[in-house]
Amino acid sequence: MRRSVRSITTALALGFALYFAARGIWWTVQPDAPLLIVAAIAFYLASVLTAVLGAPREVRMPVGAAMLALVSSAIVPVLVSLALEPSLRGAGFATWYIGATGLLAVVCIVRRRPLVGWAMLVTLIVAACAFMGIGSAFTLGLVGSITWVVVAQLLVFFWDRAVRDTERLADVQRAVSAWHATQLVRQRERRVRAQRALAVAGPVLSRTIAVRGQLSEDERLQARLAEGTLRDELRGGDLMSDAVREAITEARRAGATVTVFDEGGLEGIDEQRIDEIRAELAGVLARAHSNRLIIRAGRDETNAVTVVGRTAGGATDDDAVELWHEIRRVAE
């Protein structure tokens, strides 16, 4: 789409340039110095071709082409005017450079050289008014060139604004799609965790209802383990893996109280590092002998997971902390 639009605008620019050049050659009266007019036409066509076709893969015009266009806006009116008597400078074939220079200024603006385009327009106004007079210059095409340049500047401004808005909308749409996909994944993960927890707790609950709460010691232990597993699946989030679950279960069988909190500490970490963090966490829990274990994955820039172990009765005594292990977000 963009290539087709660019091809059409390029063809239009070249077509109008050839039209103005043909007007300059179509003499109704013999000029005093026809070679000057021919030189002006050749210089103008070279400037147009350089401005339109230079660096075709880039929207912004090269500096050299822009400077050549600016020089053309100053030289072409002088050459044409010097080639004719003052009385002939208002003839149809003599005023071609007004529209031609306006067209070249429009090309500069469209190719993101607005300062050069406006400088060309000012140069054209000064030259035309100097050689033809203010009234004649504005009557014979200067108003049209000014209108072209103003309209081109407005179109480029609104086009760039529309492109920025479109890109911003596309970014928002991508962000919404990513957020929606993340929510779907999280919902699926929560559903899987809930199904796993119910698979563990379901038989224990059924047995408890069947015997009306009259459980044996082993059944009570299984009930406590099932309750802990249910809490872990709901609170543990991304911390949970088969190795971590097994380590937590073994710690509870040994009489420890284990609490797991995932507050988003693993967000933004790649899957390989998350697997390493889970493996390290499982190893720490397997070696722990504390009566109370607290596992927390908080939102911290340095640490992904913190494991705290306390002895019995040490809830209010800082010296009772016998285990403090931090797992970094980035491997050391």
mmCIF file of C-alpha atoms in Angstrom:
data_model
loop_
_atom_site.group_PDB
_atom_site.id
_atom_site.type_symbol
_atom_site.label_atom_id
_atom_site.label_comp_id
_atom_site.label_asym_id
_atom_site.label_seq_id
_atom_site.Cartn_x
_atom_site.Cartn_y
_atom_site.Cartn_z
ATOM 1 C CA MET A 1 0.000 0.000 0.000
ATOM 2 C CA ARG A 2 2.748 2.443 0.989
ATOM 3 C CA ARG A 3 4.751 1.586 -2.157
ATOM 4 C CA SER A 4 1.761 2.150 -4.431
ATOM 5 C CA VAL A 5 1.024 5.552 -2.865
ATOM 6 C CA ARG A 6 4.666 6.525 -3.219
ATOM 7 C CA SER A 7 4.732 5.423 -6.858
ATOM 8 C CA ILE A 8 1.645 7.484 -7.630
ATOM 9 C CA THR A 9 2.985 10.629 -5.938
ATOM 10 C CA THR A 10 6.350 10.192 -7.688
ATOM 11 C CA ALA A 11 4.636 9.869 -11.065
ATOM 12 C CA LEU A 12 2.513 12.965 -10.393
ATOM 13 C CA ALA A 13 5.541 15.025 -9.354
ATOM 14 C CA LEU A 14 7.503 14.031 -12.453
ATOM 15 C CA GLY A 15 4.488 14.593 -14.674
ATOM 16 C CA PHE A 16 3.932 18.138 -13.394
ATOM 17 C CA ALA A 17 7.670 18.853 -13.655
ATOM 18 C CA LEU A 18 7.647 17.841 -17.327
ATOM 19 C CA TYR A 19 4.536 19.964 -17.882
ATOM 20 C CA PHE A 20 6.233 23.076 -16.494
ATOM 21 C CA ALA A 21 9.395 22.350 -18.479
ATOM 22 C CA ALA A 22 7.307 22.035 -21.666
ATOM 23 C CA ARG A 23 5.693 25.389 -20.934
ATOM 24 C CA GLY A 24 9.126 26.958 -20.662
ATOM 25 C CA ILE A 25 10.143 25.646 -24.098
ATOM 26 C CA TRP A 26 6.876 26.628 -25.823
ATOM 27 C CA TRP A 27 7.993 30.103 -26.832
ATOM 28 C CA THR A 28 5.512 32.415 -28.481
ATOM 29 C CA VAL A 29 8.184 35.119 -28.804
ATOM 30 C CA GLN A 30 11.861 34.510 -29.431
ATOM 31 C CA PRO A 31 13.856 35.149 -26.219
ATOM 32 C CA ASP A 32 16.929 37.370 -26.280
ATOM 33 C CA ALA A 33 19.044 34.573 -24.753
ATOM 34 C CA PRO A 34 17.314 31.195 -25.381
ATOM 35 C CA LEU A 35 20.297 29.257 -24.051
ATOM 36 C CA LEU A 36 19.669 30.723 -20.607
ATOM 37 C CA ILE A 37 16.126 29.386 -20.632
ATOM 38 C CA VAL A 38 17.333 25.975 -21.802
ATOM 39 C CA ALA A 39 19.946 25.983 -19.041
ATOM 40 C CA ALA A 40 17.272 26.948 -16.502
ATOM 41 C CA ILE A 41 15.009 24.103 -17.657
ATOM 42 C CA ALA A 42 17.868 21.580 -17.572
ATOM 43 C CA PHE A 43 18.961 22.719 -14.114
ATOM 44 C CA TYR A 44 15.369 22.538 -12.869
ATOM 45 C CA LEU A 45 14.793 19.039 -14.261
ATOM 46 C CA ALA A 46 18.047 17.839 -12.674
ATOM 47 C CA SER A 47 16.926 19.274 -9.336
ATOM 48 C CA VAL A 48 13.491 17.650 -9.578
ATOM 49 C CA LEU A 49 14.873 14.239 -10.530
ATOM 50 C CA THR A 50 17.389 14.384 -7.678
ATOM 51 C CA ALA A 51 14.740 15.483 -5.181
ATOM 52 C CA VAL A 52 12.140 12.927 -6.229
ATOM 53 C CA LEU A 53 14.305 9.901 -6.990
ATOM 54 C CA GLY A 54 17.209 10.429 -4.585
ATOM 55 C CA ALA A 55 17.418 7.786 -1.788
ATOM 56 C CA PRO A 56 14.130 6.117 -2.857
ATOM 57 C CA ARG A 57 14.029 3.809 0.193
ATOM 58 C CA GLU A 58 14.022 6.729 2.614
ATOM 59 C CA VAL A 59 11.239 9.228 3.162
ATOM 60 C CA ARG A 60 13.592 12.028 4.213
ATOM 61 C CA MET A 61 15.320 13.729 1.302
ATOM 62 C CA PRO A 62 19.143 13.635 1.301
ATOM 63 C CA VAL A 63 20.842 16.886 2.290
ATOM 64 C CA GLY A 64 22.559 17.223 -1.083
ATOM 65 C CA ALA A 65 19.292 16.967 -2.999
ATOM 66 C CA ALA A 66 17.664 19.519 -0.681
ATOM 67 C CA MET A 67 20.514 21.999 -1.161
ATOM 68 C CA LEU A 68 20.350 21.520 -4.944
ATOM 69 C CA ALA A 69 16.612 22.278 -4.868
ATOM 70 C CA LEU A 70 17.236 25.422 -2.806
ATOM 71 C CA VAL A 71 19.899 26.628 -5.240
ATOM 72 C CA SER A 72 17.526 25.896 -8.123
ATOM 73 C CA SER A 73 14.856 28.136 -6.596
ATOM 74 C CA ALA A 74 17.338 31.017 -6.657
ATOM 75 C CA ILE A 75 19.033 30.410 -10.025
ATOM 76 C CA VAL A 76 16.120 29.378 -12.275
ATOM 77 C CA PRO A 77 14.059 32.598 -11.890
ATOM 78 C CA VAL A 78 17.191 34.684 -12.523
ATOM 79 C CA LEU A 79 18.151 32.777 -15.681
ATOM 80 C CA VAL A 80 14.629 32.927 -17.128
ATOM 81 C CA SER A 81 14.198 36.620 -16.356
ATOM 82 C CA LEU A 82 17.593 37.595 -17.770
ATOM 83 C CA ALA A 83 16.803 35.731 -20.987
ATOM 84 C CA LEU A 84 13.748 37.914 -21.696
ATOM 85 C CA GLU A 85 12.988 41.565 -22.120
ATOM 86 C CA PRO A 86 11.159 43.117 -19.146
ATOM 87 C CA SER A 87 8.007 43.406 -21.211
ATOM 88 C CA LEU A 88 7.986 39.641 -21.871
ATOM 89 C CA ARG A 89 8.551 38.475 -18.311
ATOM 90 C CA GLY A 90 4.818 38.173 -17.714
ATOM 91 C CA ALA A 91 4.198 35.978 -20.772
ATOM 92 C CA GLY A 92 2.803 32.478 -20.312
ATOM 93 C CA PHE A 93 5.998 30.708 -21.304
ATOM 94 C CA ALA A 94 8.041 33.051 -19.028
ATOM 95 C CA THR A 95 6.172 32.385 -15.790
ATOM 96 C CA TRP A 96 6.582 28.609 -15.797
ATOM 97 C CA TYR A 97 9.246 28.771 -13.100
ATOM 98 C CA ILE A 98 6.699 30.032 -10.535
ATOM 99 C CA GLY A 99 4.657 26.842 -10.589
ATOM 100 C CA ALA A 100 7.774 24.722 -11.151
ATOM 101 C CA THR A 101 9.548 26.093 -8.069
ATOM 102 C CA GLY A 102 6.365 25.749 -6.028
ATOM 103 C CA LEU A 103 6.180 22.104 -7.076
ATOM 104 C CA LEU A 104 9.803 21.556 -6.045
ATOM 105 C CA ALA A 105 9.097 23.187 -2.663
ATOM 106 C CA VAL A 106 6.151 20.813 -2.203
ATOM 107 C CA VAL A 107 8.429 17.840 -2.938
ATOM 108 C CA CYS A 108 10.862 19.047 -0.280
ATOM 109 C CA ILE A 109 8.086 19.356 2.288
ATOM 110 C CA VAL A 110 6.640 15.939 1.459
ATOM 111 C CA ARG A 111 10.113 14.408 1.790
ATOM 112 C CA ARG A 112 10.472 15.907 5.283
ATOM 113 C CA ARG A 113 12.604 18.940 4.449
ATOM 114 C CA PRO A 114 10.102 21.633 5.452
ATOM 115 C CA LEU A 115 12.669 24.347 6.215
ATOM 116 C CA VAL A 116 14.152 23.981 2.746
ATOM 117 C CA GLY A 117 10.679 24.032 1.174
ATOM 118 C CA TRP A 118 9.670 27.231 2.950
ATOM 119 C CA ALA A 119 13.036 28.822 2.171
ATOM 120 C CA MET A 120 12.459 28.007 -1.510
ATOM 121 C CA LEU A 121 9.021 29.626 -1.368
ATOM 122 C CA VAL A 122 10.441 32.800 0.170
ATOM 123 C CA THR A 123 13.199 32.874 -2.453
ATOM 124 C CA LEU A 124 10.612 32.445 -5.213
ATOM 125 C CA ILE A 125 8.445 35.274 -3.853
ATOM 126 C CA VAL A 126 11.416 37.646 -3.670
ATOM 127 C CA ALA A 127 12.667 36.761 -7.161
ATOM 128 C CA ALA A 128 9.238 36.911 -8.831
ATOM 129 C CA CYS A 129 8.331 40.229 -7.225
ATOM 130 C CA ALA A 130 11.751 41.671 -8.123
ATOM 131 C CA PHE A 131 11.571 40.762 -11.819
ATOM 132 C CA MET A 132 7.809 41.027 -12.442
ATOM 133 C CA GLY A 133 6.453 43.351 -9.808
ATOM 134 C CA ILE A 134 4.351 42.400 -6.793
ATOM 135 C CA GLY A 135 0.991 42.699 -8.509
ATOM 136 C CA SER A 136 1.979 40.750 -11.598
ATOM 137 C CA ALA A 137 3.767 38.051 -9.591
ATOM 138 C CA PHE A 138 0.737 37.278 -7.446
ATOM 139 C CA THR A 139 -1.595 37.470 -10.416
ATOM 140 C CA LEU A 140 0.467 35.132 -12.600
ATOM 141 C CA GLY A 141 0.769 32.096 -10.309
ATOM 142 C CA LEU A 142 2.480 33.019 -7.058
ATOM 143 C CA VAL A 143 -0.761 32.592 -5.089
ATOM 144 C CA GLY A 144 -1.106 29.050 -6.431
ATOM 145 C CA SER A 145 2.445 28.118 -5.416
ATOM 146 C CA ILE A 146 1.913 29.494 -1.925
ATOM 147 C CA THR A 147 -1.344 27.545 -1.643
ATOM 148 C CA TRP A 148 0.377 24.328 -2.755
ATOM 149 C CA VAL A 149 3.095 24.704 -0.149
ATOM 150 C CA VAL A 150 0.650 25.483 2.674
ATOM 151 C CA VAL A 151 -1.623 22.577 1.765
ATOM 152 C CA ALA A 152 1.350 20.212 1.475
ATOM 153 C CA GLN A 153 2.602 21.251 4.912
ATOM 154 C CA LEU A 154 -0.836 20.688 6.455
ATOM 155 C CA LEU A 155 -1.224 17.293 4.780
ATOM 156 C CA VAL A 156 2.213 16.155 5.957
ATOM 157 C CA PHE A 157 1.471 17.357 9.485
ATOM 158 C CA PHE A 158 -1.859 15.514 9.705
ATOM 159 C CA TRP A 159 -0.413 12.430 7.978
ATOM 160 C CA ASP A 160 2.442 12.178 10.503
ATOM 161 C CA ARG A 161 -0.022 12.675 13.325
ATOM 162 C CA ALA A 162 -2.269 9.929 11.967
ATOM 163 C CA VAL A 163 0.741 7.593 11.654
ATOM 164 C CA ARG A 164 1.759 8.286 15.270
ATOM 165 C CA ASP A 165 -1.794 7.683 16.475
ATOM 166 C CA THR A 166 -1.977 4.448 14.489
ATOM 167 C CA GLU A 167 1.316 3.212 15.917
ATOM 168 C CA ARG A 168 0.194 4.143 19.426
ATOM 169 C CA LEU A 169 -3.093 2.302 18.901
ATOM 170 C CA ALA A 170 -1.211 -0.741 17.595
ATOM 171 C CA ASP A 171 1.009 -0.696 20.697
ATOM 172 C CA VAL A 172 -2.061 -0.516 22.932
ATOM 173 C CA GLN A 173 -3.688 -3.388 21.053
ATOM 174 C CA ARG A 174 -0.544 -5.506 21.398
ATOM 175 C CA ALA A 175 -0.375 -4.709 25.110
ATOM 176 C CA VAL A 176 -4.039 -5.632 25.575
ATOM 177 C CA SER A 177 -3.549 -8.872 23.641
ATOM 178 C CA ALA A 178 -0.496 -9.742 25.725
ATOM 179 C CA TRP A 179 -2.367 -8.942 28.945
ATOM 180 C CA HIS A 180 -5.339 -11.017 27.815
ATOM 181 C CA ALA A 181 -3.075 -13.949 26.920
ATOM 182 C CA THR A 182 -1.339 -13.655 30.304
ATOM 183 C CA GLN A 183 -4.684 -13.699 32.095
ATOM 184 C CA LEU A 184 -5.758 -16.792 30.171
ATOM 185 C CA VAL A 185 -2.529 -18.554 31.104
ATOM 186 C CA ARG A 186 -2.917 -17.581 34.741
ATOM 187 C CA GLN A 187 -6.521 -18.742 34.802
ATOM 188 C CA ARG A 188 -5.453 -22.054 33.305
ATOM 189 C CA GLU A 189 -2.655 -22.397 35.835
ATOM 190 C CA ARG A 190 -4.995 -21.604 38.731
ATOM 191 C CA ARG A 191 -7.487 -24.139 37.403
ATOM 192 C CA VAL A 192 -4.773 -26.792 37.157
ATOM 193 C CA ARG A 193 -3.555 -26.018 40.682
ATOM 194 C CA ALA A 194 -7.084 -26.143 42.062
ATOM 195 C CA GLN A 195 -7.697 -29.495 40.352
ATOM 196 C CA ARG A 196 -4.430 -30.856 41.743
ATOM 197 C CA ALA A 197 -5.269 -29.635 45.246
ATOM 198 C CA LEU A 198 -8.772 -31.087 45.081
ATOM 199 C CA ALA A 199 -7.351 -34.374 43.818
ATOM 200 C CA VAL A 200 -5.278 -34.526 47.023
ATOM 201 C CA ALA A 201 -7.872 -33.133 49.415
ATOM 202 C CA GLY A 202 -10.951 -34.797 47.889
ATOM 203 C CA PRO A 203 -10.396 -38.346 49.206
ATOM 204 C CA VAL A 204 -9.493 -37.021 52.665
ATOM 205 C CA LEU A 205 -12.640 -34.901 52.808
ATOM 206 C CA SER A 206 -14.770 -37.807 51.621
ATOM 207 C CA ARG A 207 -13.241 -40.043 54.304
ATOM 208 C CA THR A 208 -13.792 -37.375 56.990
ATOM 209 C CA ILE A 209 -17.461 -37.055 56.052
ATOM 210 C CA ALA A 210 -17.908 -40.821 55.911
ATOM 211 C CA VAL A 211 -16.556 -41.382 59.448
ATOM 212 C CA ARG A 212 -18.062 -38.132 60.788
ATOM 213 C CA GLY A 213 -14.701 -36.780 61.830
ATOM 214 C CA GLN A 214 -13.555 -39.885 63.710
ATOM 215 C CA LEU A 215 -10.122 -40.145 62.049
ATOM 216 C CA SER A 216 -7.107 -42.142 63.051
ATOM 217 C CA GLU A 217 -3.774 -40.460 63.728
ATOM 218 C CA ASP A 218 -2.508 -41.340 60.273
ATOM 219 C CA GLU A 219 -5.709 -40.014 58.700
ATOM 220 C CA ARG A 220 -5.398 -36.790 60.710
ATOM 221 C CA LEU A 221 -1.859 -36.382 59.403
ATOM 222 C CA GLN A 222 -3.095 -36.916 55.856
ATOM 223 C CA ALA A 223 -5.828 -34.327 56.456
ATOM 224 C CA ARG A 224 -3.291 -31.760 57.667
ATOM 225 C CA LEU A 225 -1.088 -32.493 54.686
ATOM 226 C CA ALA A 226 -4.047 -32.141 52.335
ATOM 227 C CA GLU A 227 -5.029 -28.839 53.945
ATOM 228 C CA GLY A 228 -1.471 -27.532 53.585
ATOM 229 C CA THR A 229 -1.306 -28.711 49.980
ATOM 230 C CA LEU A 230 -4.558 -26.900 49.211
ATOM 231 C CA ARG A 231 -3.191 -23.648 50.682
ATOM 232 C CA ASP A 232 0.114 -24.071 48.851
ATOM 233 C CA GLU A 233 -1.579 -24.481 45.476
ATOM 234 C CA LEU A 234 -3.684 -21.390 46.037
ATOM 235 C CA ARG A 235 -0.922 -19.190 47.463
ATOM 236 C CA GLY A 236 2.231 -20.678 46.015
ATOM 237 C CA GLY A 237 1.730 -19.581 42.415
ATOM 238 C CA ASP A 238 4.857 -19.962 40.294
ATOM 239 C CA LEU A 239 6.918 -21.279 43.219
ATOM 240 C CA MET A 240 5.365 -24.706 43.072
ATOM 241 C CA SER A 241 6.966 -27.628 41.265
ATOM 242 C CA ASP A 242 6.950 -31.359 41.908
ATOM 243 C CA ALA A 243 10.283 -31.145 43.757
ATOM 244 C CA VAL A 244 9.110 -28.194 45.876
ATOM 245 C CA ARG A 245 5.820 -29.918 46.703
ATOM 246 C CA GLU A 246 7.651 -33.080 47.770
ATOM 247 C CA ALA A 247 10.106 -31.095 49.918
ATOM 248 C CA ILE A 248 7.270 -29.183 51.625
ATOM 249 C CA THR A 249 5.344 -32.397 52.255
ATOM 250 C CA GLU A 250 8.408 -34.047 53.838
ATOM 251 C CA ALA A 251 8.962 -30.989 56.048
ATOM 252 C CA ARG A 252 5.362 -31.165 57.268
ATOM 253 C CA ARG A 253 5.651 -34.896 57.900
ATOM 254 C CA ALA A 254 8.635 -34.065 60.113
ATOM 255 C CA GLY A 255 6.415 -31.718 62.145
ATOM 256 C CA ALA A 256 7.291 -28.356 60.615
ATOM 257 C CA THR A 257 4.781 -25.649 59.819
ATOM 258 C CA VAL A 258 5.302 -24.405 56.261
ATOM 259 C CA THR A 259 3.794 -21.212 54.827
ATOM 260 C CA VAL A 260 4.157 -20.245 51.164
ATOM 261 C CA PHE A 261 3.486 -16.819 49.653
ATOM 262 C CA ASP A 262 3.999 -15.942 45.994
ATOM 263 C CA GLU A 263 3.584 -12.162 45.604
ATOM 264 C CA GLY A 264 4.866 -12.008 42.052
ATOM 265 C CA GLY A 265 8.551 -12.398 42.791
ATOM 266 C CA LEU A 266 9.129 -14.584 39.728
ATOM 267 C CA GLU A 267 7.512 -12.240 37.220
ATOM 268 C CA GLY A 268 9.831 -11.115 34.445
ATOM 269 C CA ILE A 269 12.263 -14.023 34.940
ATOM 270 C CA ASP A 270 12.864 -16.441 32.080
ATOM 271 C CA GLU A 271 11.672 -20.048 32.400
ATOM 272 C CA GLN A 272 15.156 -21.523 32.665
ATOM 273 C CA ARG A 273 16.031 -19.340 35.644
ATOM 274 C CA ILE A 274 12.647 -20.091 37.265
ATOM 275 C CA ASP A 275 13.417 -23.812 37.055
ATOM 276 C CA GLU A 276 16.793 -23.147 38.676
ATOM 277 C CA ILE A 277 15.124 -21.131 41.459
ATOM 278 C CA ARG A 278 12.620 -23.914 42.122
ATOM 279 C CA ALA A 279 15.398 -26.512 42.226
ATOM 280 C CA GLU A 280 17.409 -24.393 44.686
ATOM 281 C CA LEU A 281 14.303 -23.843 46.825
ATOM 282 C CA ALA A 282 13.598 -27.576 46.936
ATOM 283 C CA GLY A 283 17.193 -28.233 48.025
ATOM 284 C CA VAL A 284 17.002 -25.618 50.807
ATOM 285 C CA LEU A 285 13.743 -27.107 52.126
ATOM 286 C CA ALA A 286 15.155 -30.629 52.018
ATOM 287 C CA ARG A 287 18.070 -29.533 54.255
ATOM 288 C CA ALA A 288 15.995 -27.395 56.625
ATOM 289 C CA HIS A 289 15.293 -28.589 60.211
ATOM 290 C CA SER A 290 13.349 -25.589 61.526
ATOM 291 C CA ASN A 291 9.984 -25.942 63.239
ATOM 292 C CA ARG A 292 8.509 -23.128 61.189
ATOM 293 C CA LEU A 293 9.345 -22.353 57.556
ATOM 294 C CA ILE A 294 8.206 -19.233 55.694
ATOM 295 C CA ILE A 295 8.712 -19.110 51.930
ATOM 296 C CA ARG A 296 8.042 -15.768 50.279
ATOM 297 C CA ALA A 297 8.489 -14.599 46.690
ATOM 298 C CA GLY A 298 8.187 -10.825 47.022
ATOM 299 C CA ARG A 299 8.579 -8.072 44.459
ATOM 300 C CA ASP A 300 12.228 -7.261 44.966
ATOM 301 C CA GLU A 301 14.781 -6.055 42.417
ATOM 302 C CA THR A 302 17.518 -8.381 43.754
ATOM 303 C CA ASN A 303 15.970 -11.394 45.456
ATOM 304 C CA ALA A 304 13.331 -13.619 43.923
ATOM 305 C CA VAL A 305 12.633 -15.886 46.919
ATOM 306 C CA THR A 306 13.388 -15.654 50.638
ATOM 307 C CA VAL A 307 13.251 -18.683 52.966
ATOM 308 C CA VAL A 308 13.103 -18.061 56.730
ATOM 309 C CA GLY A 309 13.307 -20.831 59.333
ATOM 310 C CA ARG A 310 12.454 -20.343 63.009
ATOM 311 C CA THR A 311 12.702 -22.591 66.023
ATOM 312 C CA ALA A 312 9.753 -23.377 68.274
ATOM 313 C CA GLY A 313 8.608 -20.397 70.280
ATOM 314 C CA GLY A 314 10.727 -17.979 68.266
ATOM 315 C CA ALA A 315 7.988 -15.880 66.793
ATOM 316 C CA THR A 316 8.990 -12.792 68.798
ATOM 317 C CA ASP A 317 12.683 -13.535 69.300
ATOM 318 C CA ASP A 318 15.055 -12.447 66.518
ATOM 319 C CA ASP A 319 17.751 -14.832 67.777
ATOM 320 C CA ALA A 320 15.379 -17.754 67.065
ATOM 321 C CA VAL A 321 15.867 -17.320 63.316
ATOM 322 C CA GLU A 322 18.102 -20.239 62.394
ATOM 323 C CA LEU A 323 17.627 -20.184 58.632
ATOM 324 C CA TRP A 324 17.737 -17.243 56.265
ATOM 325 C CA HIS A 325 18.277 -18.032 52.625
ATOM 326 C CA GLU A 326 17.840 -15.645 49.690
ATOM 327 C CA ILE A 327 17.609 -16.773 46.073
ATOM 328 C CA ARG A 328 18.671 -14.132 43.573
ATOM 329 C CA ARG A 329 16.671 -13.192 40.527
ATOM 330 C CA VAL A 330 19.824 -13.451 38.457
ATOM 331 C CA ALA A 331 22.168 -16.404 38.899
ATOM 332 C CA GLU A 332 25.445 -15.491 40.534
#
